[in-house]
Amino acid sequence: MHFTRPDTRGDRQRSAALEVLEAALDAVDPAAALRRALNRDGDTLWVAGQSYDLRRFRRALVVGAGKAAAPMAGAVEEVLGDRISDGAVTVKYGYTAPTARVTLYEAGHPVPDSAGVAGTQAMIALLDGTGPNDLVLCLISGGGSALMPLPVPGVTLAELQALTNALLRSGAPIQALNAVRKHLSQVSGGQLARLAHPATVLALIVSDVVGSPLDVIASGPTVADSSTFGDAWDVLVRYAVLEQTPLSIRRHLERGLAGEVPETVKPGDPALDRVHNVIVADNALAAEAAAARAQALGFNTLLLSTYVEGEAREVGRVLAALAREIVAHGRPVPAPACLILGGETTVTVRGAGKGGRNQELALASALAIQGMSGVLIASLATDGTDGPTDAAGGLVDGGTVARGEAAGRSIFEALAANDAYTFLDSAGDLLLTGPTNTNVNDLMAVFVGEPA
Amino acid sequence: MHFTRPDTRGDRQRSAALEVLEAALDAVDPAAALRRALNRDGDTLWVAGQSYDLRRFRRALVVGAGKAAAPMAGAVEEVLGDRISDGAVTVKYGYTAPTARVTLYEAGHPVPDSAGVAGTQAMIALLDGTGPNDLVLCLISGGGSALMPLPVPGVTLAELQALTNALLRSGAPIQALNAVRKHLSQVSGGQLARLAHPATVLALIVSDVVGSPLDVIASGPTVADSSTFGDAWDVLVRYAVLEQTPLSIRRHLERGLAGEVPETVKPGDPALDRVHNVIVADNALAAEAAAARAQALGFNTLLLSTYVEGEAREVGRVLAALAREIVAHGRPVPAPACLILGGETTVTVRGAGKGGRNQELALASALAIQGMSGVLIASLATDGTDGPTDAAGGLVDGGTVARGEAAGRSIFEALAANDAYTFLDSAGDLLLTGPTNTNVNDLMAVFVGEPA
C-alpha cells in the first residue's frame, strides 16, 4: 500500500483509481524492477534477451549513481551474491541502504558537492585496470549526473555551477546545456564506458527523463554522444554567456577545439562495443502497469502517451476535455473508461503558494470538471514528492471545487497563487505516498464511471 | 476544394491530411448541413427523428441571426419553397446571399449596432400575433447574439457595451457575463421562443460553442435559462462593477429582483413546450466527418475529444506527445494513425506578431516534433479565419522548423512574439481556405505514417 492519503471514502471508483496508481508504483520500484530484469540461471545471467556466462568473467564490479542506486545495488547483490567482487556507487544523502559488497557513497543532490567528486573518484579507481574478462554493472537512475560530478582537470565544481546558472538564466534549452556539460565532465557522454573498456559493461537504468533517451539520462555515461566541442562552444556564443564563462572552462573548450583533449565518446567508438544499456524501469513501464491494472479492473483503457510535457494547468484542461468526451459521446472508449498518460509537466510560478506540477495539473482539471459526476482525474509524481511539498499529487473529481470552497478556499485564487496544495488539502484530494525511492516522472489518469 | 494552400508537395500524407480536413469542412457547410437535417417528403418535414405535418400549419415563418444565416436561409427556402410565408433574418455585413422569401438584414458584428436592433425588431414584428397553427423556423449560428441586440426598454446598446467591457476587464468568466446579458435582452434566455409562443418553433442551430451547450449558443434565444436576476446582480457585486454599471441597467435589474419585469424563460415554462432545438452542425459533426474520412483512407483513427480548450501552444505540445507515442510504441493506435481533436484554444498574447490560435498551436507542435519523420500535425479554424489573418491555421511536420529557419526565421523568436503566421508562411505551412461561411470552432489532427 503506497497511499497514506486520500482515503477512498467508500467510493469504488476512487478505490480503483488508487489501485491503478499503486500498480504503476509497484512496477517501477527500482529493486523489484531490477529483480525482474535480471534473471539468473546458475552461471548464466539473462538480461533483456541477452545472456552473460558468469564463468567467463574474472570479476564483477558494480558502479553507478542515482537516487535509486541503493535499492538497485541491494537487488544486484541479491541476484549475483558473491559473484560481485567490489562496488562503488554514489547515492543522495540519506538515500542509503544496507549493502554487503557494494560501497555506498553519500553525496549532494541536486547541487553537486565534493563528496560526489570523491565517490566518482572511488568508482574510477575501481575501473582502473579493468580487462576483457571483467563485467561492470553500472546502475543509473535519476540524479546520477549531479551525483557523479567529476569535472575535467583544471575546472572546479564551483566554476561548472556558475556556468550552468548563467546558461539557465540565458534561456538555453536543456539540450544546449547538456552539450556543454558533457564536454566538461570526465564521466558523461560515454566516458564512463571508455574508463571501463575493454570490460563488458551492463548498464541498468531507471529513467527519469521523458521518452527515456539514453544519451540524456544521467548525461549518458555509457552512451555515445553526438555533440562536439564545437557545439558546446556555439552554445556559449549563441546564448551570449561567453563573457560570464570562467577562464578555466574557456581554456578547456579551446583545447578541445584544437584537438588537444579527447572528445566525448562518439557513435561507432569501439569503447562502446561491449556496452549493453538496458532500461529496467521508466515512465512507459509505469504507464503500462497502470493500464494493465485498469483493464483488469474492468475499465475500457487506453494508454495515450508517455511523452506529455507542457504547462501543468493547461495539460489539466486537456485531460478534462478527454473526460468530457467520454461522458458526452463515449469516445475514444465508452465508460467505464480509463485513459493513462505519462510524462512531466512544468509550472510557470507566478504566485507564492504551495504546490507542485501534479497538484496544479489536478487543480486545473478539477475546475474544468466542476459539477460533473463520475469523473476522476489523477496526477502523480512517481517519486512521491511533487514540488517542495510532502504530497505526491492530486486526485480530483467534480466535487473538488465545491469541497475546497466550502472550506473557505477560492479556486481562482489558488490557481493564481500556485497554491494547489492548500486547496487540495482542504478538499481532501491530495495524494500522499511518502518517498517511493524511484523516479520515472509523472503519471496522469482519467477515470469515467466505475466497472460493473 | 477548400484549401488554396499549402500544396501537397506530391506528398501522400499531406494530401491525405488535406482531404481529411476538407471532409470536415464539407460536413459543416451550413447549407449542406441544413439540407441533410431537413428531410421533406411531400407535406411531411422530418427533422432529427421528429415529423411535422406541413398541412397543419397556416404559416411558416423564418427568423434568426448569425454569420451563417444567409446560406441557412437559402437552404430552408430550397426545402420548403413556397411553404414559407415570410422571414426576417439578420446577418453580418457582407455575409448576405440571394433569398426569395426571407428578408435578410445586415448588421454589425462583433460590436452590435442599430442595424442589428432594427433587424431584431423586424423579426419580433413578424412573430407578433403568431398562433398555434404557425411554424417558426429559427436559424441560429455563430454571432447570433451580437446580431440580435435588443436591450430591455430603457437600456441602450452603448450602456450594455459599457457594462460588458467592465465585466471583461474584471476577469468575470463567460458564464457570469452571460447571466447578466441574458437579463438585459428581450431575445436571449428563451425569450425569442416566448415571443413565438404558442407557435411551434423549430430552432436549427450551427454551434460555435465548445460542447454545443444550447443555452449558451447565441445566448439561447429558444432555450430555458437557469440563471436569475439574483444571479445577474450577484455577478455585478462579486466582480465589483456595480459602480461602473449604468443607472438604467441597475434600475432594470432592481425591478427584476422586485418581480416587476419578467424573468428569462425558466425550465418547464409552457412557452417551451412546442420548441424543438436541433444542432445541425457543430464541432462534433466536423470531427466525426474528419475521423470517418481518415478511417476510409486507411488510417487507424481515434476521435479523442471535441472539448479541447487551453493555451494554444501548450495544447500543441500535447499533440506532439501523442504523435511521439505512436512513433515509439504504436499507441494508442499503430501507424498509419490519425488522431482527431476538436475544441477551441486561446492565446495569451505577449508579442506584437501576426498569428492566430491555430497557427500558434501548429508552430508549438512543430518545435516539439522537430526532426521527426512521418508526423504531420494540423490545426484549423473552421471559419477559415484564424486570428486577424488570412490563414485558417497550420499544417506542420518534422521539417517545419528547419524550413522556417532556412528562410531566416527563428522559431523561438516567432513563439515569443506570437508571430506564427510569419514563420509558417516562410516554411510553406500555412493553411488557407478563405471564408468558409461556417464556424464550428477548431479542428486538430495528428497523422503518423501514410496508409499502404
Short mmCIF file of C-alpha atoms in Angstrom, two decimals, chain A residues 63-376:
data_model
loop_
_atom_site.label_atom_id
_atom_site.label_comp_id
_atom_site.label_asym_id
_atom_site.label_seq_id
_atom_site.Cartn_x
_atom_site.Cartn_y
_atom_site.Cartn_z
CA VAL A 63 29.42 1.16 -10.17
CA GLY A 64 26.95 3.94 -10.79
CA ALA A 65 24.97 6.67 -9.10
CA GLY A 66 21.47 7.96 -8.63
CA LYS A 67 18.72 8.45 -6.10
CA ALA A 68 17.58 4.83 -6.60
CA ALA A 69 21.12 3.41 -6.56
CA ALA A 70 20.93 1.93 -3.04
CA PRO A 71 17.91 -0.37 -3.62
CA MET A 72 19.32 -1.17 -7.08
CA ALA A 73 22.66 -2.20 -5.51
CA GLY A 74 20.76 -4.32 -3.00
CA ALA A 75 18.83 -6.09 -5.75
CA VAL A 76 22.02 -6.74 -7.76
CA GLU A 77 23.60 -8.23 -4.64
CA GLU A 78 20.56 -10.47 -4.18
CA VAL A 79 20.92 -11.78 -7.73
CA LEU A 80 24.71 -12.01 -8.06
CA GLY A 81 25.69 -12.53 -4.40
CA ASP A 82 29.35 -13.45 -4.00
CA ARG A 83 29.96 -13.16 -7.73
CA ILE A 84 30.32 -9.43 -7.01
CA SER A 85 33.97 -8.60 -6.45
CA ASP A 86 33.67 -4.99 -5.46
CA GLY A 87 31.48 -1.95 -5.94
CA ALA A 88 31.37 1.84 -5.60
CA VAL A 89 28.04 3.59 -6.01
CA THR A 90 27.01 7.13 -5.09
CA VAL A 91 23.60 7.97 -3.62
CA LYS A 92 21.96 11.13 -2.35
CA TYR A 93 22.46 11.97 1.33
CA GLY A 94 20.03 9.83 3.33
CA TYR A 95 19.10 7.59 0.36
CA THR A 96 21.27 4.77 1.62
CA ALA A 97 20.50 1.14 2.48
CA PRO A 98 22.48 -1.83 3.84
CA THR A 99 24.71 -3.49 1.23
CA ALA A 100 27.15 -6.39 1.61
CA ARG A 101 29.71 -5.91 -1.15
CA VAL A 102 28.98 -2.58 -2.79
CA THR A 103 30.30 0.51 -1.00
CA LEU A 104 27.78 3.33 -1.00
CA TYR A 105 28.96 6.96 -1.05
CA GLU A 106 26.54 9.66 0.01
CA ALA A 107 26.75 12.99 -1.77
CA GLY A 108 24.94 16.23 -2.61
CA HIS A 109 21.92 16.50 -4.94
CA PRO A 110 20.68 18.47 -6.84
CA VAL A 111 23.73 20.68 -6.17
CA PRO A 112 26.84 18.50 -6.54
CA ASP A 113 29.49 18.62 -3.85
CA SER A 114 33.00 17.33 -3.08
CA ALA A 115 31.56 14.11 -1.61
CA GLY A 116 30.18 13.38 -5.08
CA VAL A 117 33.63 14.02 -6.55
CA ALA A 118 35.14 11.60 -4.03
CA GLY A 119 32.55 8.92 -4.83
CA THR A 120 33.21 9.28 -8.54
CA GLN A 121 36.96 9.05 -7.97
CA ALA A 122 36.44 5.83 -5.99
CA MET A 123 34.39 4.44 -8.85
CA ILE A 124 37.06 5.39 -11.39
CA ALA A 125 39.76 3.84 -9.21
CA LEU A 126 37.75 0.62 -9.26
CA LEU A 127 37.64 0.72 -13.07
CA ASP A 128 41.37 1.30 -13.33
CA GLY A 129 42.91 -1.80 -14.85
CA THR A 130 39.69 -3.48 -15.94
CA GLY A 131 40.30 -6.08 -18.60
CA PRO A 132 38.30 -8.03 -21.18
CA ASN A 133 37.40 -10.58 -18.52
CA ASP A 134 35.69 -8.09 -16.24
CA LEU A 135 31.94 -7.44 -16.06
CA VAL A 136 30.96 -3.94 -14.95
CA LEU A 137 27.40 -3.45 -13.83
CA CYS A 138 26.56 0.22 -13.99
CA LEU A 139 23.49 1.31 -12.00
CA ILE A 140 22.00 4.55 -13.29
CA SER A 141 18.98 6.43 -12.02
CA GLY A 142 17.62 9.95 -11.62
CA GLY A 143 20.14 12.34 -10.10
CA GLY A 144 23.03 10.30 -11.45
CA SER A 145 24.54 13.25 -13.26
CA ALA A 146 24.75 15.50 -10.17
CA LEU A 147 25.97 12.57 -8.06
CA MET A 148 28.86 11.80 -10.47
CA PRO A 149 30.33 15.30 -10.68
CA LEU A 150 33.89 14.94 -11.85
CA PRO A 151 34.89 17.99 -13.88
CA VAL A 152 37.75 17.87 -16.35
CA PRO A 153 41.17 18.70 -14.87
CA GLY A 154 41.58 22.39 -14.07
CA VAL A 155 37.86 23.10 -13.73
CA THR A 156 36.21 23.27 -10.32
CA LEU A 157 32.68 22.32 -9.33
CA ALA A 158 32.01 25.95 -8.44
CA GLU A 159 33.04 27.11 -11.90
CA LEU A 160 30.86 24.48 -13.52
CA GLN A 161 27.92 25.54 -11.35
CA ALA A 162 28.47 29.22 -12.23
CA LEU A 163 28.33 28.45 -15.94
CA THR A 164 25.28 26.22 -15.53
CA ASN A 165 23.47 29.05 -13.75
CA ALA A 166 24.41 31.54 -16.46
CA LEU A 167 23.13 29.19 -19.16
CA LEU A 168 19.87 28.61 -17.30
CA ARG A 169 19.34 32.37 -16.98
CA SER A 170 20.06 32.81 -20.70
CA GLY A 171 17.10 30.60 -21.60
CA ALA A 172 19.27 27.94 -23.22
CA PRO A 173 17.31 24.71 -23.74
CA ILE A 174 18.34 21.57 -21.88
CA GLN A 175 19.94 20.04 -25.00
CA ALA A 176 22.28 23.02 -25.25
CA LEU A 177 23.11 22.81 -21.55
CA ASN A 178 23.89 19.11 -21.89
CA ALA A 179 26.25 19.61 -24.83
CA VAL A 180 28.31 21.99 -22.70
CA ARG A 181 28.25 19.92 -19.53
CA LYS A 182 29.23 16.69 -21.24
CA HIS A 183 32.36 18.39 -22.53
CA LEU A 184 33.36 19.48 -19.03
CA SER A 185 32.93 16.10 -17.35
CA GLN A 186 35.21 13.06 -17.08
CA VAL A 187 32.26 10.67 -16.91
CA SER A 188 29.39 11.93 -19.10
CA GLY A 189 28.87 11.31 -22.79
CA GLY A 190 30.06 7.70 -22.80
CA GLN A 191 33.28 8.42 -20.89
CA LEU A 192 32.41 6.04 -18.04
CA ALA A 193 32.18 3.26 -20.62
CA ARG A 194 35.56 4.32 -22.00
CA LEU A 195 37.04 4.11 -18.50
CA ALA A 196 35.63 0.58 -18.16
CA HIS A 197 36.83 -0.54 -21.59
CA PRO A 198 37.70 -3.31 -22.52
CA ALA A 199 35.40 -4.78 -19.85
CA THR A 200 31.88 -5.86 -20.68
CA VAL A 201 29.54 -3.14 -19.41
CA LEU A 202 25.94 -3.82 -18.48
CA ALA A 203 24.21 -0.53 -17.68
CA LEU A 204 20.94 -0.97 -15.79
CA ILE A 205 18.93 2.21 -15.98
CA VAL A 206 15.90 3.65 -14.21
CA SER A 207 14.93 6.54 -16.48
CA ASP A 208 13.77 9.87 -15.08
CA VAL A 209 13.76 11.56 -18.48
CA VAL A 210 10.61 11.79 -20.62
CA GLY A 211 10.92 9.36 -23.53
CA SER A 212 13.98 7.68 -21.93
CA PRO A 213 16.66 9.00 -24.33
CA LEU A 214 19.76 7.05 -23.27
CA ASP A 215 22.17 9.87 -24.05
CA VAL A 216 20.30 12.24 -21.73
CA ILE A 217 19.61 10.08 -18.65
CA ALA A 218 22.34 10.94 -16.11
CA SER A 219 24.18 12.60 -19.05
CA GLY A 220 24.67 9.23 -20.74
CA PRO A 221 27.83 7.89 -19.04
CA THR A 222 27.69 4.67 -21.08
CA VAL A 223 26.15 6.04 -24.27
CA ALA A 224 27.59 7.67 -27.39
CA ASP A 225 27.39 11.46 -27.51
CA SER A 226 26.79 13.14 -30.84
CA SER A 227 27.56 16.65 -29.57
CA THR A 228 31.04 18.10 -30.04
CA PHE A 229 33.39 20.69 -28.54
CA GLY A 230 32.24 22.86 -31.44
CA ASP A 231 28.62 22.52 -30.39
CA ALA A 232 29.50 23.36 -26.79
CA TRP A 233 31.34 26.48 -27.88
CA ASP A 234 28.49 27.51 -30.16
CA VAL A 235 26.08 27.31 -27.21
CA LEU A 236 28.18 29.75 -25.20
CA VAL A 237 28.25 32.13 -28.17
CA ARG A 238 24.60 31.72 -29.14
CA TYR A 239 23.30 32.30 -25.62
CA ALA A 240 25.79 35.10 -25.02
CA VAL A 241 27.39 33.67 -21.91
CA LEU A 242 30.99 33.63 -23.15
CA GLU A 243 31.89 36.66 -21.04
CA GLN A 244 30.48 35.00 -17.91
CA THR A 245 32.29 31.74 -18.64
CA PRO A 246 35.15 31.01 -16.21
CA LEU A 247 38.55 31.19 -17.87
CA SER A 248 39.36 27.56 -16.95
CA ILE A 249 36.31 26.39 -18.87
CA ARG A 250 37.08 28.54 -21.91
CA ARG A 251 40.62 27.16 -21.89
CA HIS A 252 39.39 23.58 -21.78
CA LEU A 253 36.92 24.09 -24.58
CA GLU A 254 39.57 25.83 -26.68
CA ARG A 255 41.92 22.88 -26.14
CA GLY A 256 39.08 20.59 -27.16
CA LEU A 257 38.50 22.60 -30.33
CA ALA A 258 42.25 22.30 -31.05
CA GLY A 259 42.07 18.52 -30.58
CA GLU A 260 44.38 18.63 -27.55
CA VAL A 261 41.93 16.85 -25.20
CA PRO A 262 39.78 13.89 -26.14
CA GLU A 263 36.19 14.29 -27.34
CA THR A 264 33.30 12.57 -25.59
CA VAL A 265 32.68 9.07 -26.95
CA LYS A 266 31.23 9.20 -30.44
CA PRO A 267 28.82 6.72 -32.11
CA GLY A 268 30.78 3.78 -33.50
CA ASP A 269 33.59 4.11 -30.96
CA PRO A 270 34.98 0.62 -30.13
CA ALA A 271 34.78 1.58 -26.43
CA LEU A 272 31.04 1.01 -26.78
CA ASP A 273 31.26 -2.39 -28.49
CA ARG A 274 30.78 -4.34 -25.27
CA VAL A 275 28.28 -1.99 -23.67
CA HIS A 276 24.66 -3.06 -23.20
CA ASN A 277 22.28 -0.36 -21.98
CA VAL A 278 19.03 -1.68 -20.51
CA ILE A 279 16.15 0.43 -19.23
CA VAL A 280 14.83 -1.55 -16.27
CA ALA A 281 12.14 0.98 -15.33
CA ASP A 282 10.74 4.09 -16.91
CA ASN A 283 7.56 6.02 -17.37
CA ALA A 284 6.35 3.64 -20.08
CA LEU A 285 6.65 0.69 -17.66
CA ALA A 286 4.65 2.59 -15.04
CA ALA A 287 2.03 3.63 -17.56
CA GLU A 288 1.76 0.10 -18.94
CA ALA A 289 1.32 -1.34 -15.44
CA ALA A 290 -1.36 1.26 -14.70
CA ALA A 291 -3.16 0.50 -17.94
CA ALA A 292 -2.97 -3.26 -17.36
CA ARG A 293 -4.45 -2.92 -13.87
CA ALA A 294 -7.21 -0.59 -15.09
CA GLN A 295 -8.09 -3.04 -17.84
CA ALA A 296 -8.11 -5.91 -15.33
CA LEU A 297 -10.44 -3.91 -13.09
CA GLY A 298 -12.91 -3.64 -15.97
CA PHE A 299 -12.15 -0.19 -17.36
CA ASN A 300 -12.02 0.28 -21.12
CA THR A 301 -8.45 1.51 -21.13
CA LEU A 302 -6.20 3.44 -23.48
CA LEU A 303 -2.59 4.43 -22.91
CA LEU A 304 -2.43 7.73 -24.79
CA SER A 305 1.13 8.96 -24.35
CA THR A 306 4.24 8.74 -22.21
CA TYR A 307 5.66 11.94 -23.69
CA VAL A 308 3.37 14.54 -22.12
CA GLU A 309 5.08 17.87 -21.47
CA GLY A 310 3.78 21.41 -21.14
CA GLU A 311 2.36 23.85 -18.62
CA ALA A 312 0.71 21.75 -15.91
CA ARG A 313 -2.59 23.64 -15.71
CA GLU A 314 -3.07 23.56 -19.47
CA VAL A 315 -2.43 19.82 -19.61
CA GLY A 316 -5.01 19.51 -16.81
CA ARG A 317 -7.57 21.20 -19.04
CA VAL A 318 -6.80 18.79 -21.86
CA LEU A 319 -7.38 15.83 -19.50
CA ALA A 320 -10.74 17.36 -18.56
CA ALA A 321 -11.57 17.67 -22.27
CA LEU A 322 -10.87 13.95 -22.68
CA ALA A 323 -13.16 13.14 -19.74
CA ARG A 324 -15.95 15.28 -21.18
CA GLU A 325 -15.85 13.46 -24.50
CA ILE A 326 -16.20 10.09 -22.79
CA VAL A 327 -19.13 11.38 -20.73
CA ALA A 328 -20.88 13.03 -23.70
CA HIS A 329 -20.09 10.67 -26.55
CA GLY A 330 -18.39 7.56 -25.18
CA ARG A 331 -15.24 8.36 -27.18
CA PRO A 332 -12.47 7.34 -27.63
CA VAL A 333 -13.70 4.49 -25.40
CA PRO A 334 -17.06 4.11 -23.65
CA ALA A 335 -17.41 4.28 -19.86
CA PRO A 336 -16.29 2.68 -17.63
CA ALA A 337 -13.16 4.19 -19.12
CA CYS A 338 -9.61 4.86 -18.08
CA LEU A 339 -7.10 6.93 -20.02
CA ILE A 340 -3.47 6.77 -18.94
CA LEU A 341 -0.84 9.38 -19.75
CA GLY A 342 2.71 9.88 -18.63
CA GLY A 343 5.42 12.48 -18.91
CA GLU A 344 6.42 15.51 -16.93
CA THR A 345 4.75 18.88 -16.94
CA THR A 346 6.13 22.20 -15.74
CA VAL A 347 4.76 25.10 -13.75
CA THR A 348 5.43 28.73 -14.55
CA VAL A 349 5.44 30.03 -10.99
CA ARG A 350 3.66 33.36 -10.62
CA GLY A 351 2.41 33.18 -7.04
CA ALA A 352 3.89 32.42 -3.63
CA GLY A 353 1.64 29.46 -2.79
CA LYS A 354 2.49 25.87 -2.03
CA GLY A 355 2.21 23.16 -4.66
CA GLY A 356 3.80 21.14 -7.40
CA ARG A 357 3.19 20.40 -11.06
CA ASN A 358 0.96 17.39 -10.38
CA GLN A 359 -1.12 19.20 -7.79
CA GLU A 360 -1.54 22.20 -10.06
CA LEU A 361 -2.48 19.98 -13.00
CA ALA A 362 -5.07 18.23 -10.83
CA LEU A 363 -6.48 21.50 -9.52
CA ALA A 364 -6.86 22.98 -13.02
CA SER A 365 -8.63 19.85 -14.19
CA ALA A 366 -10.88 19.98 -11.09
CA LEU A 367 -12.06 23.41 -12.22
CA ALA A 368 -12.73 22.11 -15.73
CA ILE A 369 -14.79 19.12 -14.49
CA GLN A 370 -16.56 21.09 -11.77
CA GLY A 371 -20.03 19.69 -11.11
CA MET A 372 -19.60 16.62 -13.33
CA SER A 373 -20.31 13.26 -11.80
CA GLY A 374 -18.49 10.01 -12.46
CA VAL A 375 -15.19 11.65 -13.43
CA LEU A 376 -11.93 11.27 -11.51
#
